[in-house]
JSON list of C-alpha atoms in Angstrom, two decimals:
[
{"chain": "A", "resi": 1, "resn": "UNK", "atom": "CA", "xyz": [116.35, 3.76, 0.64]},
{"chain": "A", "resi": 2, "resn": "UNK", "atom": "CA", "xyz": [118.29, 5.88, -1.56]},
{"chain": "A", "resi": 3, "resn": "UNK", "atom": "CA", "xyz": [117.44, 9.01, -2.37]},
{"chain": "A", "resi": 4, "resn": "UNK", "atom": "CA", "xyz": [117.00, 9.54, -6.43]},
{"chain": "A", "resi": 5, "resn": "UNK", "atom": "CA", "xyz": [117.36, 13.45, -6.29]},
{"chain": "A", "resi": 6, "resn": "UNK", "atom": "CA", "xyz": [120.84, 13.05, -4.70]},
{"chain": "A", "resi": 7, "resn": "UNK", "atom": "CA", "xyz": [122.05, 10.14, -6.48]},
{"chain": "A", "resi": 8, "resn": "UNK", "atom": "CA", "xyz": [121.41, 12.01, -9.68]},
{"chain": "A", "resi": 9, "resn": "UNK", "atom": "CA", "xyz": [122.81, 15.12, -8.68]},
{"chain": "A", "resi": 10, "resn": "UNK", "atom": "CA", "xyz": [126.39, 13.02, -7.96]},
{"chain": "A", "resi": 11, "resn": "UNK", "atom": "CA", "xyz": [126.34, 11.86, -11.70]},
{"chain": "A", "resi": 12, "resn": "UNK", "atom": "CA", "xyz": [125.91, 15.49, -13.65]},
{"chain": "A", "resi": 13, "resn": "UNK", "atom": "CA", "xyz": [128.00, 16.84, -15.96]},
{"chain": "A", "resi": 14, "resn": "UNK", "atom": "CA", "xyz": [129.27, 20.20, -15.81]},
{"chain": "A", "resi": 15, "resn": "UNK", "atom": "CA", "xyz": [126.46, 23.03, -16.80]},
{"chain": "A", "resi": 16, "resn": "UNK", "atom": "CA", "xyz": [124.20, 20.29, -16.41]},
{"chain": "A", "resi": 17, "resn": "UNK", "atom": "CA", "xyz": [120.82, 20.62, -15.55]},
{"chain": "A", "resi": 18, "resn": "UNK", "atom": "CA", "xyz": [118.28, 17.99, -13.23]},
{"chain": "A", "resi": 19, "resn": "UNK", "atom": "CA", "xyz": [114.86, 17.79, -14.53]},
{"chain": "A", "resi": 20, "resn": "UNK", "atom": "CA", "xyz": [113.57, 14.90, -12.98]},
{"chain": "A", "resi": 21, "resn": "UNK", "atom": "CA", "xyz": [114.87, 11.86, -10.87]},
{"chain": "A", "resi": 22, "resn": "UNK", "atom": "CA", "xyz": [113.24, 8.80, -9.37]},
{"chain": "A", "resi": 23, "resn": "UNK", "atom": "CA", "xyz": [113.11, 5.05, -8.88]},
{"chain": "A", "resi": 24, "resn": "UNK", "atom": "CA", "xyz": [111.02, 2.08, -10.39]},
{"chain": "A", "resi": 25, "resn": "UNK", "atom": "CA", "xyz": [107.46, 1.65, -8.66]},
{"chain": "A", "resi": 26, "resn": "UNK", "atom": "CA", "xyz": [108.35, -1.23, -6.11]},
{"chain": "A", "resi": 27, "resn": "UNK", "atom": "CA", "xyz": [104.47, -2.18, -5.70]},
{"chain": "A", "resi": 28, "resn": "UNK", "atom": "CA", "xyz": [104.64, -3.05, -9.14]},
{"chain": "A", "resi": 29, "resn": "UNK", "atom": "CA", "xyz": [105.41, -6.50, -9.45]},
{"chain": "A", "resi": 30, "resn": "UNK", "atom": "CA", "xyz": [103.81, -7.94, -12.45]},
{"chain": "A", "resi": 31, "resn": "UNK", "atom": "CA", "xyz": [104.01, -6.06, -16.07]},
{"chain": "A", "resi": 32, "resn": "UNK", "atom": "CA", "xyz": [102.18, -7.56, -19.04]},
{"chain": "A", "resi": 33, "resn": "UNK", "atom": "CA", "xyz": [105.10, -9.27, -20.36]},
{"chain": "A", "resi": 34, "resn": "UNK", "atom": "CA", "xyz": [104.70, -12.08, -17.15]},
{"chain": "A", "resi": 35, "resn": "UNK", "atom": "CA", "xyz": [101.21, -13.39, -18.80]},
{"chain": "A", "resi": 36, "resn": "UNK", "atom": "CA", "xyz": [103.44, -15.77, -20.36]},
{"chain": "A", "resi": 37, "resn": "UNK", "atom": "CA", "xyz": [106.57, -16.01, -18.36]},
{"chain": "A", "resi": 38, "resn": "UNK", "atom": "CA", "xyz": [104.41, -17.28, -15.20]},
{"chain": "A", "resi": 39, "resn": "UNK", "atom": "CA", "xyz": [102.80, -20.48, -17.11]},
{"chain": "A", "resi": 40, "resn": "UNK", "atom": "CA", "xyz": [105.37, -20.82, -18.68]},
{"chain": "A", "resi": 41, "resn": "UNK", "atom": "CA", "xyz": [108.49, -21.08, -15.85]},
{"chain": "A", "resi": 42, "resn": "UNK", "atom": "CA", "xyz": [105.21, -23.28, -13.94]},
{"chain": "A", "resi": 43, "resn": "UNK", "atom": "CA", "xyz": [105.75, -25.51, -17.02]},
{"chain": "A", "resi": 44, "resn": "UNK", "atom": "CA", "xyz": [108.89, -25.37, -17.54]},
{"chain": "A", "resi": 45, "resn": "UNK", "atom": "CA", "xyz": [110.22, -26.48, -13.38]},
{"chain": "A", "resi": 46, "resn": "UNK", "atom": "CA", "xyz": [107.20, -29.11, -13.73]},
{"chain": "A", "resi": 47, "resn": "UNK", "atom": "CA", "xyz": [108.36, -30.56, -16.04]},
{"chain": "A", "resi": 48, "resn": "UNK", "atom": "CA", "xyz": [112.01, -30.48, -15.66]},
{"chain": "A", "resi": 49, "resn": "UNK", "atom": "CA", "xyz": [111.67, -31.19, -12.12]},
{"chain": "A", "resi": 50, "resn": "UNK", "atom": "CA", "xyz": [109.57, -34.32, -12.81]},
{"chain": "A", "resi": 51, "resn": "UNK", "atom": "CA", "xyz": [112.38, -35.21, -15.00]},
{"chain": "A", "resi": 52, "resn": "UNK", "atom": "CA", "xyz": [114.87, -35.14, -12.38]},
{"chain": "A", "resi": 53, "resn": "UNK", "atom": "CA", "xyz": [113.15, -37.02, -9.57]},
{"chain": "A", "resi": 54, "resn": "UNK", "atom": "CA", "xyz": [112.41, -39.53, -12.14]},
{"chain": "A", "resi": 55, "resn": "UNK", "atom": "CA", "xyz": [116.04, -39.94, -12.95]},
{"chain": "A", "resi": 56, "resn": "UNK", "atom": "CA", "xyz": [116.86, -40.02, -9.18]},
{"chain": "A", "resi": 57, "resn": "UNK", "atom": "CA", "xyz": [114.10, -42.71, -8.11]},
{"chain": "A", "resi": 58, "resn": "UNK", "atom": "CA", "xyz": [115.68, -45.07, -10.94]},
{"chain": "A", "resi": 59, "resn": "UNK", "atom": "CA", "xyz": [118.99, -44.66, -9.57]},
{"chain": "A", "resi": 60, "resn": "UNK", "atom": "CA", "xyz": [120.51, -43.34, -12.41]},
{"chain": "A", "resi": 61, "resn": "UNK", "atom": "CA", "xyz": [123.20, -40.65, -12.31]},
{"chain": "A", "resi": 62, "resn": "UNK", "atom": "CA", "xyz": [125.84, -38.45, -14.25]},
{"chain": "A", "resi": 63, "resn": "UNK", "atom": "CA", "xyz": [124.57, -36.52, -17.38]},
{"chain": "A", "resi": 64, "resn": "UNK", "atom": "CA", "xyz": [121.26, -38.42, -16.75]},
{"chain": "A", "resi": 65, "resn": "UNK", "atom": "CA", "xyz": [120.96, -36.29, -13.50]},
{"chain": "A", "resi": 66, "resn": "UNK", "atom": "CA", "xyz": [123.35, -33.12, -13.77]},
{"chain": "A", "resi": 67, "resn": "UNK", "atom": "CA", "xyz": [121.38, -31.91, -17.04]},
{"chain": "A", "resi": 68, "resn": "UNK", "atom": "CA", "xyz": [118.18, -31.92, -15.36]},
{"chain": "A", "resi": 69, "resn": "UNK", "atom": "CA", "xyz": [119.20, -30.99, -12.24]},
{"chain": "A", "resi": 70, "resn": "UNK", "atom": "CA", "xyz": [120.69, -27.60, -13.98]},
{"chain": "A", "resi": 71, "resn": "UNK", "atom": "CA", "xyz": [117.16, -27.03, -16.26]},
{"chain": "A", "resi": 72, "resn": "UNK", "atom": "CA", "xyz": [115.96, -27.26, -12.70]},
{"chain": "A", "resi": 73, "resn": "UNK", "atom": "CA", "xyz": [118.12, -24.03, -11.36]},
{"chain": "A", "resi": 74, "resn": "UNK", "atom": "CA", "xyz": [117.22, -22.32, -14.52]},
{"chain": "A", "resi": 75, "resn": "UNK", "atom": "CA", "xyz": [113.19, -23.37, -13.61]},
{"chain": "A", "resi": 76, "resn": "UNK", "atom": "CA", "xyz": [113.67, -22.01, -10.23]},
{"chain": "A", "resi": 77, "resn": "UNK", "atom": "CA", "xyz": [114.98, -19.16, -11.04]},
{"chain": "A", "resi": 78, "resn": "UNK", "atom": "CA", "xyz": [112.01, -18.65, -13.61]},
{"chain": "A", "resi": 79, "resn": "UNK", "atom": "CA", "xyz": [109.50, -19.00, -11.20]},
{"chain": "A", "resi": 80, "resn": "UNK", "atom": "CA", "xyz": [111.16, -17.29, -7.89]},
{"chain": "A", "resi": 81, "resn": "UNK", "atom": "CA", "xyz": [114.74, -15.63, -8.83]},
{"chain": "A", "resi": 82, "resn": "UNK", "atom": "CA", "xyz": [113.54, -13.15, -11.35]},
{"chain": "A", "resi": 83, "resn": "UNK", "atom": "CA", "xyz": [111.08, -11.46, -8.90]},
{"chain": "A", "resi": 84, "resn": "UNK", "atom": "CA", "xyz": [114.05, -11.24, -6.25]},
{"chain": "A", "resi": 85, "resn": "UNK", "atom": "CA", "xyz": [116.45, -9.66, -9.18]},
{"chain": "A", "resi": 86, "resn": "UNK", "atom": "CA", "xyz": [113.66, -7.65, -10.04]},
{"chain": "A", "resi": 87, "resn": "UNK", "atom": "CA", "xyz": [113.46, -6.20, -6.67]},
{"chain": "A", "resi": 88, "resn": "UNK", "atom": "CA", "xyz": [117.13, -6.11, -5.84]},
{"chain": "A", "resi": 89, "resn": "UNK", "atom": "CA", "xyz": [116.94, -3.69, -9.38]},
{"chain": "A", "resi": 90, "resn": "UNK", "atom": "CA", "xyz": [114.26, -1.53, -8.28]},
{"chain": "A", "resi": 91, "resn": "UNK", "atom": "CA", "xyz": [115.96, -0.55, -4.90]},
{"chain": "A", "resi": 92, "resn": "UNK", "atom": "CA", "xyz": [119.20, -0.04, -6.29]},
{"chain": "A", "resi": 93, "resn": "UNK", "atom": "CA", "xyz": [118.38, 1.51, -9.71]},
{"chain": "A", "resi": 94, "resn": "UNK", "atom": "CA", "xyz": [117.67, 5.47, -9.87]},
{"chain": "A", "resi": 95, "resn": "UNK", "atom": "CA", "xyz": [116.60, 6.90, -13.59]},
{"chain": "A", "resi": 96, "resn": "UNK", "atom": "CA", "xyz": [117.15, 10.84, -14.05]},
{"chain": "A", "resi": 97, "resn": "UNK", "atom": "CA", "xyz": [116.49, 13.02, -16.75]},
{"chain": "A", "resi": 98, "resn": "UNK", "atom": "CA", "xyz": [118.66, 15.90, -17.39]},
{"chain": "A", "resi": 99, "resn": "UNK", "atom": "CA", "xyz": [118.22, 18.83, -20.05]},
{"chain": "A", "resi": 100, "resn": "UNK", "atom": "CA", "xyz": [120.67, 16.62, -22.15]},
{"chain": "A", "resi": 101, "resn": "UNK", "atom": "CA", "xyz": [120.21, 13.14, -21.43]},
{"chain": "A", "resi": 102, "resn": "UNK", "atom": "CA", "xyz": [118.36, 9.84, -19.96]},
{"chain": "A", "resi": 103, "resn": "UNK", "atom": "CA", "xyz": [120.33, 8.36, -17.12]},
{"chain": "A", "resi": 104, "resn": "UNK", "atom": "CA", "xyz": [119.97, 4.71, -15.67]},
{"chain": "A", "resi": 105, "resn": "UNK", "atom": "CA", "xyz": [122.69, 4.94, -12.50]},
{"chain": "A", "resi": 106, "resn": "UNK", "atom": "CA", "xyz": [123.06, 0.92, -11.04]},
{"chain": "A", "resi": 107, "resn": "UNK", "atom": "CA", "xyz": [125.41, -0.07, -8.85]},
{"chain": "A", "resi": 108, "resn": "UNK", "atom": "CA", "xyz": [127.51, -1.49, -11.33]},
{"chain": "A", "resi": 109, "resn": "UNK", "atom": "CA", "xyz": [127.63, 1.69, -13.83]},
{"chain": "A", "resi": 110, "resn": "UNK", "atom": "CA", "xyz": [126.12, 4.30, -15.49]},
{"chain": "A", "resi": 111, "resn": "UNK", "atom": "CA", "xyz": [124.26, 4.07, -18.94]},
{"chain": "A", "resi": 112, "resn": "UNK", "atom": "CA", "xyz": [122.88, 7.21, -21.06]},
{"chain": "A", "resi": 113, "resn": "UNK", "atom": "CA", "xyz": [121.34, 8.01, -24.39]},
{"chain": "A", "resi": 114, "resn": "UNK", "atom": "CA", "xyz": [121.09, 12.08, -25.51]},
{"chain": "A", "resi": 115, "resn": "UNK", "atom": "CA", "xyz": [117.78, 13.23, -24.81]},
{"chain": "A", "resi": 116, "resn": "UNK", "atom": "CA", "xyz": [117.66, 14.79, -28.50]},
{"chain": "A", "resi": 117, "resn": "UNK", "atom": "CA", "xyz": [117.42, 11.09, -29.78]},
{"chain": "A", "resi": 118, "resn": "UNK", "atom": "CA", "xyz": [114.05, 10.18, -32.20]},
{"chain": "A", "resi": 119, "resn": "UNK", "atom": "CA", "xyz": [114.77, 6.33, -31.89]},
{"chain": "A", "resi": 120, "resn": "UNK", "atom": "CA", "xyz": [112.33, 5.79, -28.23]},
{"chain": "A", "resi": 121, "resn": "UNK", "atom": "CA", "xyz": [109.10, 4.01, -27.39]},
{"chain": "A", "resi": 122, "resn": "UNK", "atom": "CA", "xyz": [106.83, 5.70, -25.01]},
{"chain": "A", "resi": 123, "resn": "UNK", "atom": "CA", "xyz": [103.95, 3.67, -23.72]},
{"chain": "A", "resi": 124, "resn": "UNK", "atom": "CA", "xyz": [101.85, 4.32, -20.56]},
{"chain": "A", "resi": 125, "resn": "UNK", "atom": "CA", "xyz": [99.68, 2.13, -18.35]},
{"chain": "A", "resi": 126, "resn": "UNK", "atom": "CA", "xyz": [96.19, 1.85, -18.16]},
{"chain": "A", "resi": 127, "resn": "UNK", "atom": "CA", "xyz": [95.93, 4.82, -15.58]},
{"chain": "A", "resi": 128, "resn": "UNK", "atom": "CA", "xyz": [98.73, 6.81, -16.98]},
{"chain": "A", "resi": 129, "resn": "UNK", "atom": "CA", "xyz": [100.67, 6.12, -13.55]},
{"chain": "A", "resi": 130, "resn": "UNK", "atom": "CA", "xyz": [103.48, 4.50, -15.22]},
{"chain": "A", "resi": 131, "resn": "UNK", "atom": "CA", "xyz": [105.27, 5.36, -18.43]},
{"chain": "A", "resi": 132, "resn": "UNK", "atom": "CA", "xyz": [108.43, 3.37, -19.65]},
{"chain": "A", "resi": 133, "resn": "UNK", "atom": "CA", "xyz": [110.77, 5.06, -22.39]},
{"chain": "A", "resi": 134, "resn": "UNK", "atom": "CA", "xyz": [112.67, 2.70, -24.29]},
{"chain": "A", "resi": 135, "resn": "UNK", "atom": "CA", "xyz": [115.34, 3.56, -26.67]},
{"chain": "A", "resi": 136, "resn": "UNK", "atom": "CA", "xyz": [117.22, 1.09, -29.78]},
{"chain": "A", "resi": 137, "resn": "UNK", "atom": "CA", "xyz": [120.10, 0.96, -29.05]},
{"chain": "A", "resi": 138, "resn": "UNK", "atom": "CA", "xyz": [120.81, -0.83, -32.49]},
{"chain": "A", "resi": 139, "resn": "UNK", "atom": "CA", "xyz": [123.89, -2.17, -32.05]},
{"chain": "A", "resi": 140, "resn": "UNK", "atom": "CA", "xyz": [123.16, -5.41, -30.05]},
{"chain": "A", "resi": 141, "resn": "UNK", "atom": "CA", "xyz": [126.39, -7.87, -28.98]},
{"chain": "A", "resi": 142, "resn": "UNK", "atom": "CA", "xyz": [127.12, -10.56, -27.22]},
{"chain": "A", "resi": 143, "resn": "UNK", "atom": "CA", "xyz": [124.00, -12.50, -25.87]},
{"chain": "A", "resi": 144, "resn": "UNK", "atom": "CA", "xyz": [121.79, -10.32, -26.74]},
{"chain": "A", "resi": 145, "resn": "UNK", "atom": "CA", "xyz": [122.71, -10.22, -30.25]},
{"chain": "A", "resi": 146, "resn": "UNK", "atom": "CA", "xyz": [122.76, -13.81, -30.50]},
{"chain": "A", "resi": 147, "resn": "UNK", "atom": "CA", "xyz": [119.15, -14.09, -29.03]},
{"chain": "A", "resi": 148, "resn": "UNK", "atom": "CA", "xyz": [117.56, -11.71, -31.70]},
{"chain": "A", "resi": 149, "resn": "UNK", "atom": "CA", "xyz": [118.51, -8.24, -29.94]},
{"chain": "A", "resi": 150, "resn": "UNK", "atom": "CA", "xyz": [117.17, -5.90, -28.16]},
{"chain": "A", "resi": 151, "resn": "UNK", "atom": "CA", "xyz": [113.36, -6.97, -28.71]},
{"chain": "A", "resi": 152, "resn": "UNK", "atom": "CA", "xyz": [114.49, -9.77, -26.73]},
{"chain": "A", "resi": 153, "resn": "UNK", "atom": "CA", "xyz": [116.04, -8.01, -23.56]},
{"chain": "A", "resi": 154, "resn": "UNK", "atom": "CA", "xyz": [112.57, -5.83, -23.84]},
{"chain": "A", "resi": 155, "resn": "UNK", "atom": "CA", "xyz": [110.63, -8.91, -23.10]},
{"chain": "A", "resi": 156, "resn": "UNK", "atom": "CA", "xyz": [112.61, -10.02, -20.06]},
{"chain": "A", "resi": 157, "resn": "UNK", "atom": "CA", "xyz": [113.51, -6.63, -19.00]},
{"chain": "A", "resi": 158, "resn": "UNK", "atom": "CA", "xyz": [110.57, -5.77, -16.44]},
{"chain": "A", "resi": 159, "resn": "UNK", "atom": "CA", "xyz": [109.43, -9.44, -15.36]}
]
């Protein structure tokens, strides 16, 4: 298990100061945002699955069976892979907040938006137990800007 307080500490900057550092809630599995992404990756493998054993039991193969056979990886991953990123991300992701910034520290780098920034979301949970803090980063690229943005990396982002 790592230990948020110390990761964070490893990542400040000189005259730096820790306010708070911690980890995603691993009990939470579901967010509001899976409402539709669970019916939907259901759908989605049914039907490309049916698809593809169709196309097997006639014999047929090629593009007839590779195309549905890779809409079948991306169902699979739909239904079952995103939960086991998910929870690869919340044991190996530690957040910190520091009297100048927001830090996200992943395995594979460090992101950080100034603190002093108007441009954030805050919403809560029913029971005020979890809050998530969202900022624009307004300058979307590569997939994401082809896909509509950052609105659309908030809908995947906690599913």
């Amino acid at each position: 298990m790592i230990d948020p307080q110390q990761t964070a500490r490893q990542h400040l900057r000189a005259d730096e100061h820790l306010y708070w550092a911690g980890v995603s809630d691993p009990g939470k599995l579901f967010s509001d945002r899976d409402a539709f992404l669970v019916p939907f990756s259901l759908f989605w493998a049914g039907f490309v699955g049916t698809g593809l054993v169709e196309s097997l039991r006639q014999g047929t193969l090629g593009v007839a069976v590779v195309i549905p056979l890779v809409l079948s990886i991306v169902g699979l991953h739909l239904v079952f892979g995103r939960f086991l990123v998910k929870a690869h991300r919340k044991r190996t992701t530690v957040y910190a907040v520091t009297d100048r910034r927001a830090v996200v520290i992943t395995p594979r780098g460090t992101r950080d938006v100034p603190v002093g920034r108007t441009d954030r979301t805050t919403t809560w949970d029913r029971g005020r137990r979890h809050c998530s803090v969202e900022w624009n980063n307004g300058d979307p690229h590569g997939v994401t800007a082809l896909f509509g943005g950052a609105a659309v990396t908030r809908i995947y982002a906690n599913t």
